[in-house]
Every structure is written in structure tokens, then in C-alpha cells.
Amino acid sequence: MAELGKKYCVYCLAEVSSLRFRCTECTDIELCPDCFSAGAEIGPHRRWHGYQLVDGGRFTLWGAEAEGGWSSREEQLLLDAIEQFGFGNWEDMAAHVGASRTPQEVMEHYVSMYIHGNLGKACIPDTIPNRVTDHTCPSGGPLSPSLTTPLPPLDISVAEQQQLGYMPLRDDYEIEYDQDAETLISGLSVNYDDDDVEIELKRAHVDMYVRKLKERQRRKNIARDYNLVPAFLGKDKKDKEKTPKRKITKEEKELRLKLRPLYQFMSCKEFEDFFENMHKERVLRAKIRELQRYRRNGITKMEESAEYEAARHKREKRKENKNMASSKRGKEDGKEGEFAAIENLPGFELLSDREKVLCSSLNLSPARYVTVKTIIIKDHLQKRQGIPSKSRLPSYLDKVLKKRILNFLTESGWISRDAS
């Protein structure tokens, strides 16, 4: 008679108290794992009937030699935990399995048995088809972080950071170049049923996005290299005062502005070296022209050049003084020649300099001007005394000449403005 509490296989009569398979359609049909796996049939029981796993909690899936002695109940809880919490949440999985297992034990057991063990080798193939490639690796891939490695943060104050919208820990700005570049890839997803055209289209989107990232980083590098941020904040003037350099001429400033498009192709140091080399070239060319001039004048030694330069300086000084004297004399002659048409006429010596200019511009003889001036002033005085007077101006005086002479006498103070 079977011992009380023990269970036996109905086919081979082996003890199955620890683990047995119970048929859900037949009554009192319990099989051991060997008979169940062999498809044993007895009485009305058939191999395709439903079954229920009955575990006493002492059965181990990996045998007695497995490390840790995990029971089948713990194994089932572990598989439930990995499905519920996901791979890597070992603390939550250990709490689900039971207080007897630590997170380290849970991780080691799952990795050794279900990944690197026989079960993992049988279920996980060596090459996974349609596996997604990680393009964010630092090995120069399309989205490699090495393409957009952040530069060291700018040395600016918090107020200046807020003014620029600058985030120092990320080396980013609130408004970047091509702000909407991320919309190219924000909606991309890799599906296993994508055809070749869809895959190439998504690759093209990624390629366009990478180009925009490179251009964004290139502009940041140029701004950092040429100190454009300190220049915007007004700090570059202080730095220039601390580190004095040679004075740049107006021509060099204009040339620097013309060469500004080269900034995007050259670093700051390369551009400064290039500009300094151009300056040295101009200096050398000027020196060569000077030496060639010495040679044309028969000078073959540098000692003779000093004497030659001193003599040339004196000669140019004498020529300059002579030119100044001739120009001054020419001005005086020109001033006298201005009145050449009227200077020999009677009454010329009675005129002032302004009256001479007026008569010369009106082509009016001094005698006629004096006559008209006398009549106008006499009429003005009679009107002031209340004596009626009739205008007796000469017939050669037309309206234009009369108006010019009246304006001149008024501006000179000979007559009042009301009378004119």
C-alpha cells in the first residue's frame, strides 16, 4: 500500500510528489515528467488532453548541481518578474521573487541560466535577423557623438547666458541654427515590413539631419574660434587693450573686410597667419622697390643710401617750399586778375572789396555803380525826412541790376530793409 501523502505516476508507478502532470480531462491521471514527455496513454487518457503542472515547491529546473538551489516556484516568479519589470530592474525583480534572494543573486542566476546557459543558447540565435544597428556609437557612425562633441562652456556670467539664451552644460542655445532640423527624424521609426524604397528614404532623412548637425556645429566652432560671442558682449575691446599689437592701417582694415568670407574656410590662427604673411609680402615688395631705386641711382652700398636719403629729403623739402610759394603767388595774382576788367576804369579806387566783386559779377562800371548808389541813398534819406521824391534811376539799370544792388546796399547797412 502506498505511503500516505506520497504521489505516484499511474503509468510507471514512480514517485511524483515533487513534480507531476495532472490531466484536466481525466480523473486521477497524474504522470511523471518522463512519461508525460514520452506521450504515455493509459485508459481514457490521451496525449493531447489538457494538463496542469503540480509542483510541491521542491523541484529544481536545473538539477541539484545548479548554483543557488533555485526551486521551480522561484523560477516561475523570476520569469513573471522579468516580464513585468523588464530586464535590468533587479531590485524590483528580487522583491517579487522573495526576500530570500538579493538583486545580485537574481541578476547572476538569470544571466547564467537563461542567457548564457543551454536555454539561452538554444533560444537566442548567433545572428539575429533584421536587428537594428546602433548608430550612436562613438566609432564615427552617422549619429556618432564624436560629430557633435560639445565644446567647453563659455566663460560668461549668468546674466550674459540669459541674454544669449545659452545653456553651458549642453553648449546649446535656446534658438539654434536651423531650429526645425529635428523634425526630419522625429517621426521616423524602423519597421520590419519596410521595403527598400522606404528604408532608403529614411536613410536620406537621417543623412540630411546629420548634415544640418554638422553645419550647426561648424557655426559654433567658427563663433568660438573667432571670439564672436565676446565681441557681441563687448569684451573683445578690453582684451585688445591688454594685448597691444601693431597698428592696422585703413587699407589693411578694408582688405580684412574683403577677406571676411574666408573665415568659414580657415581657423582664426590660420587667417591671422595668412594676413600677417600678406603684410610681410607688402613690406618686402616695398623694400625691393627701394633697393631697385638705389641701384638705378648708382648706389651699391647701404652706407651710401643714408647720404642719398638725406639729400633726397632736402631736395623734396626745397621743391615743396617752392611749390607753396608759387601757389601763394598764384592766388594773389588770381585775386588781382579777377578785377582786370574794371580795375582800369574811373572810380575803381573808390570801391570796397565787396563792391568790386559786385561790379565785376554784374559787369557794371565803377562810375555807373557809384551813380546808382548815390541816387538810391539820396532817395532813401528824402523818404525818411518825409520829402516826396521821384525815382530818377538811369535807363541802363534794368530790374535785375536794381534788385541786386538794392539787396547789396541793404545787407551792407546803407539803407533799411523797409526802403528796399
Tab-separated table of C-alpha atoms in Angstrom:
chain	number	residue	atom	x	y	z
A	1	MET	CA	0.000	0.000	0.000
A	2	ALA	CA	1.391	3.426	-0.959
A	3	GLU	CA	2.646	5.570	1.855
A	4	LEU	CA	0.206	8.238	2.954
A	5	GLY	CA	0.844	11.690	1.318
A	6	LYS	CA	3.014	10.408	-1.486
A	7	LYS	CA	2.017	10.618	-5.151
A	8	TYR	CA	2.903	8.043	-7.840
A	9	CYS	CA	2.792	8.021	-11.647
A	10	VAL	CA	-0.207	5.972	-12.904
A	11	TYR	CA	1.886	4.656	-15.815
A	12	CYS	CA	5.301	3.729	-14.389
A	13	LEU	CA	4.413	3.957	-10.652
A	14	ALA	CA	7.393	6.295	-9.958
A	15	GLU	CA	7.089	8.738	-7.061
A	16	VAL	CA	5.985	12.193	-8.326
A	17	SER	CA	5.409	14.050	-5.081
A	18	SER	CA	7.775	16.892	-6.074
A	19	LEU	CA	6.559	17.396	-9.658
A	20	ARG	CA	3.756	15.784	-11.675
A	21	PHE	CA	1.460	16.498	-14.603
A	22	ARG	CA	-2.270	16.172	-13.880
A	23	CYS	CA	-4.751	15.661	-16.725
A	24	THR	CA	-7.538	18.238	-16.685
A	25	GLU	CA	-9.956	15.990	-18.642
A	26	CYS	CA	-9.464	12.599	-16.927
A	27	THR	CA	-9.937	11.726	-13.297
A	28	ASP	CA	-6.965	10.674	-11.131
A	29	ILE	CA	-4.494	10.698	-14.019
A	30	GLU	CA	-1.115	12.035	-12.879
A	31	LEU	CA	2.075	11.341	-14.828
A	32	CYS	CA	5.751	11.802	-14.089
A	33	PRO	CA	7.777	14.168	-16.366
A	34	ASP	CA	9.356	11.241	-18.255
A	35	CYS	CA	6.039	9.561	-19.099
A	36	PHE	CA	4.419	12.900	-19.945
A	37	SER	CA	7.241	13.856	-22.329
A	38	ALA	CA	7.047	10.403	-23.961
A	39	GLY	CA	3.283	10.870	-24.601
A	40	ALA	CA	2.121	7.930	-22.407
A	41	GLU	CA	-1.574	6.980	-22.747
A	42	ILE	CA	-3.492	4.835	-20.271
A	43	GLY	CA	-7.214	4.076	-20.141
A	44	PRO	CA	-9.263	7.013	-21.471
A	45	HIS	CA	-6.259	9.403	-21.223
A	46	ARG	CA	-4.805	10.696	-24.478
A	47	ARG	CA	-1.619	12.658	-25.070
A	48	TRP	CA	-3.433	15.733	-26.475
A	49	HIS	CA	-5.502	16.226	-23.328
A	50	GLY	CA	-5.001	19.413	-21.350
A	51	TYR	CA	-2.705	19.215	-18.352
A	52	GLN	CA	-1.842	21.065	-15.192
A	53	LEU	CA	1.609	21.262	-13.646
A	54	VAL	CA	1.539	20.309	-9.983
A	55	ASP	CA	4.675	21.355	-8.110
A	56	GLY	CA	5.366	20.774	-4.469
A	57	GLY	CA	7.847	23.679	-4.464
A	58	ARG	CA	10.935	21.477	-4.021
A	59	PHE	CA	11.646	20.722	-7.705
A	60	THR	CA	14.633	22.394	-9.361
A	61	LEU	CA	14.704	23.008	-13.125
A	62	TRP	CA	18.482	22.860	-13.417
A	63	GLY	CA	19.133	19.878	-11.137
A	64	ALA	CA	20.708	19.615	-7.726
A	65	GLU	CA	24.109	20.714	-9.032
A	66	ALA	CA	22.809	24.128	-10.142
A	67	GLU	CA	24.235	27.036	-8.159
A	68	GLY	CA	21.910	28.638	-5.616
A	69	GLY	CA	19.358	25.832	-5.424
A	70	TRP	CA	16.515	27.713	-7.079
A	71	SER	CA	13.170	25.961	-6.817
A	72	SER	CA	10.652	25.795	-9.610
A	73	ARG	CA	8.367	28.179	-7.756
A	74	GLU	CA	11.169	30.767	-7.600
A	75	GLU	CA	11.925	30.193	-11.269
A	76	GLN	CA	8.302	30.878	-12.164
A	77	LEU	CA	8.278	34.051	-10.048
A	78	LEU	CA	11.534	35.121	-11.726
A	79	LEU	CA	10.035	34.717	-15.206
A	80	ASP	CA	6.911	36.606	-14.144
A	81	ALA	CA	9.133	39.394	-12.752
A	82	ILE	CA	11.242	39.696	-15.900
A	83	GLU	CA	8.076	40.037	-17.942
A	84	GLN	CA	6.540	42.571	-15.567
A	85	PHE	CA	9.521	44.790	-14.638
A	86	GLY	CA	11.827	44.310	-17.639
A	87	PHE	CA	15.457	43.331	-17.925
A	88	GLY	CA	17.715	45.314	-15.604
A	89	ASN	CA	15.262	46.153	-12.784
A	90	TRP	CA	16.902	43.632	-10.474
A	91	GLU	CA	15.742	45.218	-7.223
A	92	ASP	CA	12.059	45.025	-8.171
A	93	MET	CA	12.551	41.509	-9.513
A	94	ALA	CA	14.236	40.361	-6.266
A	95	ALA	CA	11.350	41.780	-4.236
A	96	HIS	CA	8.899	39.893	-6.439
A	97	VAL	CA	10.787	36.588	-6.148
A	98	GLY	CA	11.031	36.782	-2.371
A	99	ALA	CA	13.065	38.149	0.484
A	100	SER	CA	15.472	35.201	0.316
A	101	ARG	CA	17.003	36.420	-2.970
A	102	THR	CA	19.152	39.558	-3.376
A	103	PRO	CA	19.236	41.653	-6.574
A	104	GLN	CA	22.770	40.391	-7.255
A	105	GLU	CA	21.685	36.760	-6.997
A	106	VAL	CA	18.683	37.388	-9.266
A	107	MET	CA	20.899	39.023	-11.916
A	108	GLU	CA	23.595	36.311	-11.812
A	109	HIS	CA	21.051	33.464	-11.944
A	110	TYR	CA	19.089	34.918	-14.867
A	111	VAL	CA	22.171	35.788	-16.908
A	112	SER	CA	23.934	32.475	-16.287
A	113	MET	CA	20.911	30.216	-16.840
A	114	TYR	CA	18.591	31.993	-19.258
A	115	ILE	CA	21.085	33.910	-21.412
A	116	HIS	CA	24.471	32.166	-21.321
A	117	GLY	CA	23.109	28.768	-20.303
A	118	ASN	CA	21.827	25.950	-22.511
A	119	LEU	CA	18.356	27.506	-22.651
A	120	GLY	CA	19.741	30.832	-23.861
A	121	LYS	CA	21.980	29.166	-26.451
A	122	ALA	CA	19.031	27.182	-27.777
A	123	CYS	CA	16.615	30.127	-27.917
A	124	ILE	CA	18.872	33.063	-28.885
A	125	PRO	CA	20.491	32.646	-32.327
A	126	ASP	CA	24.011	33.857	-33.009
A	127	THR	CA	22.867	36.239	-35.753
A	128	ILE	CA	19.549	37.991	-35.192
A	129	PRO	CA	17.772	38.854	-38.478
A	130	ASN	CA	16.586	42.449	-39.003
A	131	ARG	CA	18.454	43.571	-35.935
A	132	VAL	CA	18.578	47.364	-35.505
A	133	THR	CA	22.119	48.747	-35.676
A	134	ASP	CA	23.192	51.210	-33.011
A	135	HIS	CA	24.337	54.285	-34.928
A	136	THR	CA	25.038	56.338	-31.799
A	137	CYS	CA	28.336	54.609	-31.080
A	138	PRO	CA	31.474	56.785	-30.819
A	139	SER	CA	33.117	54.997	-33.763
A	140	GLY	CA	32.195	57.592	-36.380
A	141	GLY	CA	28.700	56.364	-37.269
A	142	PRO	CA	26.053	58.635	-38.831
A	143	LEU	CA	24.827	59.822	-35.431
A	144	SER	CA	28.092	59.380	-33.568
A	145	PRO	CA	28.545	61.751	-30.602
A	146	SER	CA	32.018	62.500	-31.932
A	147	LEU	CA	30.397	64.517	-34.745
A	148	THR	CA	28.776	66.929	-32.293
A	149	THR	CA	31.084	66.748	-29.289
A	150	PRO	CA	30.225	69.709	-27.020
A	151	LEU	CA	32.944	72.291	-26.607
A	152	PRO	CA	33.982	73.568	-23.147
A	153	PRO	CA	31.387	76.013	-21.741
A	154	LEU	CA	31.843	79.706	-22.494
A	155	ASP	CA	33.309	81.796	-19.688
A	156	ILE	CA	30.406	84.240	-19.320
A	157	SER	CA	28.246	85.362	-16.426
A	158	VAL	CA	24.724	84.140	-15.675
A	159	ALA	CA	23.211	87.413	-16.912
A	160	GLU	CA	25.100	87.084	-20.200
A	161	GLN	CA	23.956	83.470	-20.520
A	162	GLN	CA	20.348	84.608	-20.160
A	163	GLN	CA	20.929	87.370	-22.695
A	164	LEU	CA	22.241	84.884	-25.251
A	165	GLY	CA	19.865	82.059	-24.311
A	166	TYR	CA	22.957	79.918	-23.697
A	167	MET	CA	22.930	76.595	-21.810
A	168	PRO	CA	26.553	75.993	-20.686
A	169	LEU	CA	26.242	72.343	-19.612
A	170	ARG	CA	24.987	71.342	-23.065
A	171	ASP	CA	26.799	74.074	-25.043
A	172	ASP	CA	23.489	74.793	-26.758
A	173	TYR	CA	21.356	77.858	-27.371
A	174	GLU	CA	17.622	78.219	-26.992
A	175	ILE	CA	17.443	79.122	-30.683
A	176	GLU	CA	19.920	77.110	-32.731
A	177	TYR	CA	20.822	77.349	-36.386
A	178	ASP	CA	18.058	75.641	-38.406
A	179	GLN	CA	15.866	75.262	-35.341
A	180	ASP	CA	13.454	72.827	-37.011
A	181	ALA	CA	16.137	70.360	-38.157
A	182	GLU	CA	14.951	67.672	-35.717
A	183	THR	CA	11.588	67.432	-37.460
A	184	LEU	CA	13.319	65.400	-40.190
A	185	ILE	CA	13.811	62.415	-37.886
A	186	SER	CA	11.344	62.999	-35.047
A	187	GLY	CA	8.710	60.866	-36.757
A	188	LEU	CA	10.987	58.139	-38.136
A	189	SER	CA	10.532	54.557	-36.981
A	190	VAL	CA	12.090	51.314	-38.168
A	191	ASN	CA	9.563	48.662	-39.133
A	192	TYR	CA	10.411	45.112	-40.184
A	193	ASP	CA	7.916	45.247	-43.052
A	194	ASP	CA	9.535	48.330	-44.681
A	195	ASP	CA	10.506	47.836	-48.301
A	196	ASP	CA	13.767	49.039	-49.843
A	197	VAL	CA	12.354	52.381	-51.007
A	198	GLU	CA	11.084	53.259	-47.520
A	199	ILE	CA	14.402	52.276	-45.946
A	200	GLU	CA	16.383	54.420	-48.396
A	201	LEU	CA	14.022	57.340	-47.819
A	202	LYS	CA	14.547	57.116	-44.060
A	203	ARG	CA	18.302	56.914	-44.575
A	204	ALA	CA	18.114	60.056	-46.698
A	205	HIS	CA	16.274	61.844	-43.875
A	206	VAL	CA	18.958	60.790	-41.410
A	207	ASP	CA	21.673	61.946	-43.810
A	208	MET	CA	20.024	65.372	-44.187
A	209	TYR	CA	19.721	65.667	-40.419
A	210	VAL	CA	23.399	64.781	-39.947
A	211	ARG	CA	24.382	67.457	-42.468
A	212	LYS	CA	22.375	70.039	-40.539
A	213	LEU	CA	24.011	68.959	-37.273
A	214	LYS	CA	27.461	69.313	-38.838
A	215	GLU	CA	26.610	72.780	-40.154
A	216	ARG	CA	25.270	73.783	-36.730
A	217	GLN	CA	28.455	72.579	-35.043
A	218	ARG	CA	30.624	74.258	-37.701
A	219	ARG	CA	28.997	77.609	-36.998
A	220	LYS	CA	29.534	77.150	-33.275
A	221	ASN	CA	33.192	76.364	-33.899
A	222	ILE	CA	33.606	79.494	-36.026
A	223	ALA	CA	31.930	81.650	-33.379
A	224	ARG	CA	34.154	80.122	-30.698
A	225	ASP	CA	37.338	80.349	-32.790
A	226	TYR	CA	36.900	83.989	-33.818
A	227	ASN	CA	35.610	85.105	-30.369
A	228	LEU	CA	32.317	86.329	-31.820
A	229	VAL	CA	30.473	85.919	-28.507
A	230	PRO	CA	32.894	88.186	-26.551
A	231	ALA	CA	32.727	90.635	-29.467
A	232	PHE	CA	28.925	90.677	-29.204
A	233	LEU	CA	29.149	91.244	-25.440
A	234	GLY	CA	31.817	93.954	-25.810
A	235	LYS	CA	34.589	92.025	-24.060
A	236	ASP	CA	36.977	91.906	-27.017
A	237	LYS	CA	37.811	95.626	-26.685
A	238	LYS	CA	39.177	95.077	-23.176
A	239	ASP	CA	41.237	92.127	-24.350
A	240	LYS	CA	42.666	94.180	-27.221
A	241	GLU	CA	43.726	96.877	-24.765
A	242	LYS	CA	45.533	94.294	-22.636
A	243	THR	CA	47.387	92.743	-25.591
A	244	PRO	CA	48.564	95.601	-27.836
A	245	LYS	CA	49.522	94.666	-31.387
A	246	ARG	CA	50.856	96.639	-34.311
A	247	LYS	CA	48.558	99.357	-35.583
A	248	ILE	CA	46.460	98.281	-38.543
A	249	THR	CA	46.188	100.815	-41.332
A	250	LYS	CA	42.979	101.832	-43.082
A	251	GLU	CA	43.946	99.855	-46.201
A	252	GLU	CA	44.513	96.723	-44.120
A	253	LYS	CA	41.120	97.131	-42.459
A	254	GLU	CA	39.449	97.373	-45.871
A	255	LEU	CA	41.383	94.309	-47.058
A	256	ARG	CA	40.330	92.374	-43.932
A	257	LEU	CA	36.685	93.166	-44.686
A	258	LYS	CA	37.102	91.927	-48.252
A	259	LEU	CA	38.672	88.685	-46.994
A	260	ARG	CA	35.968	88.059	-44.396
A	261	PRO	CA	34.293	85.283	-46.482
A	262	LEU	CA	37.450	83.207	-45.907
A	263	TYR	CA	36.567	82.906	-42.202
A	264	GLN	CA	34.382	79.865	-42.920
A	265	PHE	CA	37.261	78.010	-44.582
A	266	MET	CA	40.120	78.903	-42.222
A	267	SER	CA	40.607	78.872	-38.496
A	268	CYS	CA	41.333	82.108	-36.675
A	269	LYS	CA	45.031	81.311	-36.323
A	270	GLU	CA	45.330	80.335	-39.985
A	271	PHE	CA	43.619	83.543	-41.081
A	272	GLU	CA	45.817	85.726	-38.844
A	273	ASP	CA	48.941	83.992	-40.171
A	274	PHE	CA	47.675	84.471	-43.721
A	275	PHE	CA	47.015	88.175	-43.099
A	276	GLU	CA	50.413	88.683	-41.442
A	277	ASN	CA	52.117	86.952	-44.361
A	278	MET	CA	50.352	89.325	-46.768
A	279	HIS	CA	51.615	92.267	-44.693
A	280	LYS	CA	55.151	90.874	-44.779
A	281	GLU	CA	54.855	90.436	-48.534
A	282	ARG	CA	53.894	94.104	-48.984
A	283	VAL	CA	56.799	95.187	-46.787
A	284	LEU	CA	59.233	93.032	-48.735
A	285	ARG	CA	57.951	94.307	-52.076
A	286	ALA	CA	58.364	97.910	-50.895
A	287	LYS	CA	61.901	97.109	-49.714
A	288	ILE	CA	62.734	95.510	-53.080
A	289	ARG	CA	61.447	98.580	-54.949
A	290	GLU	CA	63.546	100.794	-52.697
A	291	LEU	CA	66.695	98.734	-53.364
A	292	GLN	CA	65.998	98.794	-57.098
A	293	ARG	CA	65.694	102.585	-56.916
A	294	TYR	CA	69.059	102.740	-55.130
A	295	ARG	CA	70.599	100.624	-57.848
A	296	ARG	CA	69.215	102.841	-60.631
A	297	ASN	CA	70.807	105.835	-58.907
A	298	GLY	CA	74.187	104.112	-58.747
A	299	ILE	CA	74.137	103.214	-55.041
A	300	THR	CA	75.677	99.817	-54.296
A	301	LYS	CA	76.240	100.023	-50.522
A	302	MET	CA	73.836	100.568	-47.668
A	303	GLU	CA	76.153	103.211	-46.149
A	304	GLU	CA	75.676	105.350	-49.246
A	305	SER	CA	71.889	105.019	-49.048
A	306	ALA	CA	71.700	107.095	-45.832
A	307	GLU	CA	73.511	110.020	-47.503
A	308	TYR	CA	71.311	109.639	-50.571
A	309	GLU	CA	68.094	109.677	-48.496
A	310	ALA	CA	69.210	112.807	-46.617
A	311	ALA	CA	69.963	114.621	-49.900
A	312	ARG	CA	66.667	113.448	-51.402
A	313	HIS	CA	64.788	114.676	-48.342
A	314	LYS	CA	66.366	118.146	-48.615
A	315	ARG	CA	65.635	118.274	-52.331
A	316	GLU	CA	61.968	117.355	-51.799
A	317	LYS	CA	61.727	119.921	-48.995
A	318	ARG	CA	63.035	122.688	-51.274
A	319	LYS	CA	60.641	121.606	-54.027
A	320	GLU	CA	57.727	121.650	-51.587
A	321	ASN	CA	58.589	125.140	-50.326
A	322	LYS	CA	58.914	126.352	-53.910
A	323	ASN	CA	55.512	124.931	-54.809
A	324	MET	CA	53.912	126.535	-51.776
A	325	ALA	CA	55.410	129.930	-52.677
A	326	SER	CA	54.282	129.681	-56.297
A	327	SER	CA	50.787	128.634	-55.268
A	328	LYS	CA	50.559	131.559	-52.847
A	329	ARG	CA	51.744	133.967	-55.517
A	330	GLY	CA	49.279	132.456	-57.987
A	331	LYS	CA	46.425	133.057	-55.543
A	332	GLU	CA	47.372	136.729	-55.220
A	333	ASP	CA	47.676	137.073	-58.979
A	334	GLY	CA	44.349	135.381	-59.413
A	335	LYS	CA	42.717	137.749	-56.954
A	336	GLU	CA	44.032	140.774	-58.832
A	337	GLY	CA	43.148	139.236	-62.191
A	338	GLU	CA	39.570	138.823	-61.009
A	339	PHE	CA	39.051	142.596	-61.328
A	340	ALA	CA	41.103	143.008	-64.505
A	341	ALA	CA	38.010	144.061	-66.486
A	342	ILE	CA	37.209	147.056	-64.220
A	343	GLU	CA	40.444	147.956	-62.477
A	344	ASN	CA	41.456	150.490	-65.134
A	345	LEU	CA	38.036	152.187	-65.219
A	346	PRO	CA	37.433	155.509	-63.399
A	347	GLY	CA	36.080	155.186	-59.847
A	348	PHE	CA	37.655	151.744	-59.216
A	349	GLU	CA	39.714	153.067	-56.293
A	350	LEU	CA	36.521	154.359	-54.610
A	351	LEU	CA	35.036	150.868	-54.273
A	352	SER	CA	35.445	148.450	-51.385
A	353	ASP	CA	36.447	144.818	-51.941
A	354	ARG	CA	32.828	143.682	-51.793
A	355	GLU	CA	31.736	146.392	-54.201
A	356	LYS	CA	34.491	145.386	-56.582
A	357	VAL	CA	33.220	141.805	-56.533
A	358	LEU	CA	29.651	143.062	-57.117
A	359	CYS	CA	30.611	145.277	-60.059
A	360	SER	CA	32.724	142.503	-61.560
A	361	SER	CA	29.880	139.962	-61.270
A	362	LEU	CA	27.297	142.441	-62.721
A	363	ASN	CA	29.739	143.627	-65.410
A	364	LEU	CA	28.973	147.188	-64.264
A	365	SER	CA	31.485	150.002	-64.464
A	366	PRO	CA	32.511	151.599	-61.127
A	367	ALA	CA	31.316	155.065	-62.218
A	368	ARG	CA	27.807	153.835	-63.070
A	369	TYR	CA	27.639	151.860	-59.790
A	370	VAL	CA	28.616	154.950	-57.785
A	371	THR	CA	25.929	156.994	-59.647
A	372	VAL	CA	23.208	154.401	-58.923
A	373	LYS	CA	24.342	154.051	-55.301
A	374	THR	CA	24.198	157.825	-54.782
A	375	ILE	CA	20.680	158.115	-56.244
A	376	ILE	CA	19.325	155.231	-54.173
A	377	ILE	CA	20.806	156.513	-50.894
A	378	LYS	CA	19.588	160.109	-51.602
A	379	ASP	CA	16.033	158.910	-52.284
A	380	HIS	CA	16.157	156.832	-49.081
A	381	LEU	CA	17.175	159.854	-46.981
A	382	GLN	CA	14.454	162.048	-48.513
A	383	LYS	CA	11.784	159.461	-47.732
A	384	ARG	CA	12.963	159.273	-44.146
A	385	GLN	CA	12.612	163.101	-43.876
A	386	GLY	CA	9.128	162.965	-45.447
A	387	ILE	CA	10.150	164.731	-48.632
A	388	PRO	CA	8.490	163.241	-51.720
A	389	SER	CA	10.975	162.056	-54.293
A	390	LYS	CA	10.739	160.640	-57.753
A	391	SER	CA	12.908	157.760	-58.835
A	392	ARG	CA	15.463	159.083	-61.349
A	393	LEU	CA	17.450	155.893	-61.970
A	394	PRO	CA	19.433	155.701	-65.198
A	395	SER	CA	17.916	153.907	-68.160
A	396	TYR	CA	20.758	151.385	-68.368
A	397	LEU	CA	19.679	149.957	-64.973
A	398	ASP	CA	17.206	147.114	-65.535
A	399	LYS	CA	15.131	145.349	-62.869
A	400	VAL	CA	17.681	142.577	-62.223
A	401	LEU	CA	20.569	145.005	-61.667
A	402	LYS	CA	18.388	147.214	-59.493
A	403	LYS	CA	17.323	144.299	-57.306
A	404	ARG	CA	20.898	143.059	-56.898
A	405	ILE	CA	22.190	146.500	-55.957
A	406	LEU	CA	19.297	147.124	-53.518
A	407	ASN	CA	19.930	143.781	-51.799
A	408	PHE	CA	23.637	144.531	-51.549
A	409	LEU	CA	23.051	148.028	-50.057
A	410	THR	CA	20.519	146.576	-47.608
A	411	GLU	CA	22.886	143.810	-46.463
A	412	SER	CA	25.717	146.335	-46.137
A	413	GLY	CA	23.535	148.654	-43.987
A	414	TRP	CA	23.417	151.631	-46.339
A	415	ILE	CA	19.623	151.593	-46.454
A	416	SER	CA	16.958	149.994	-44.282
A	417	ARG	CA	15.111	146.877	-45.354
A	418	ASP	CA	11.732	148.706	-45.495
A	419	ALA	CA	13.044	151.160	-48.021
A	420	SER	CA	14.357	148.426	-50.262
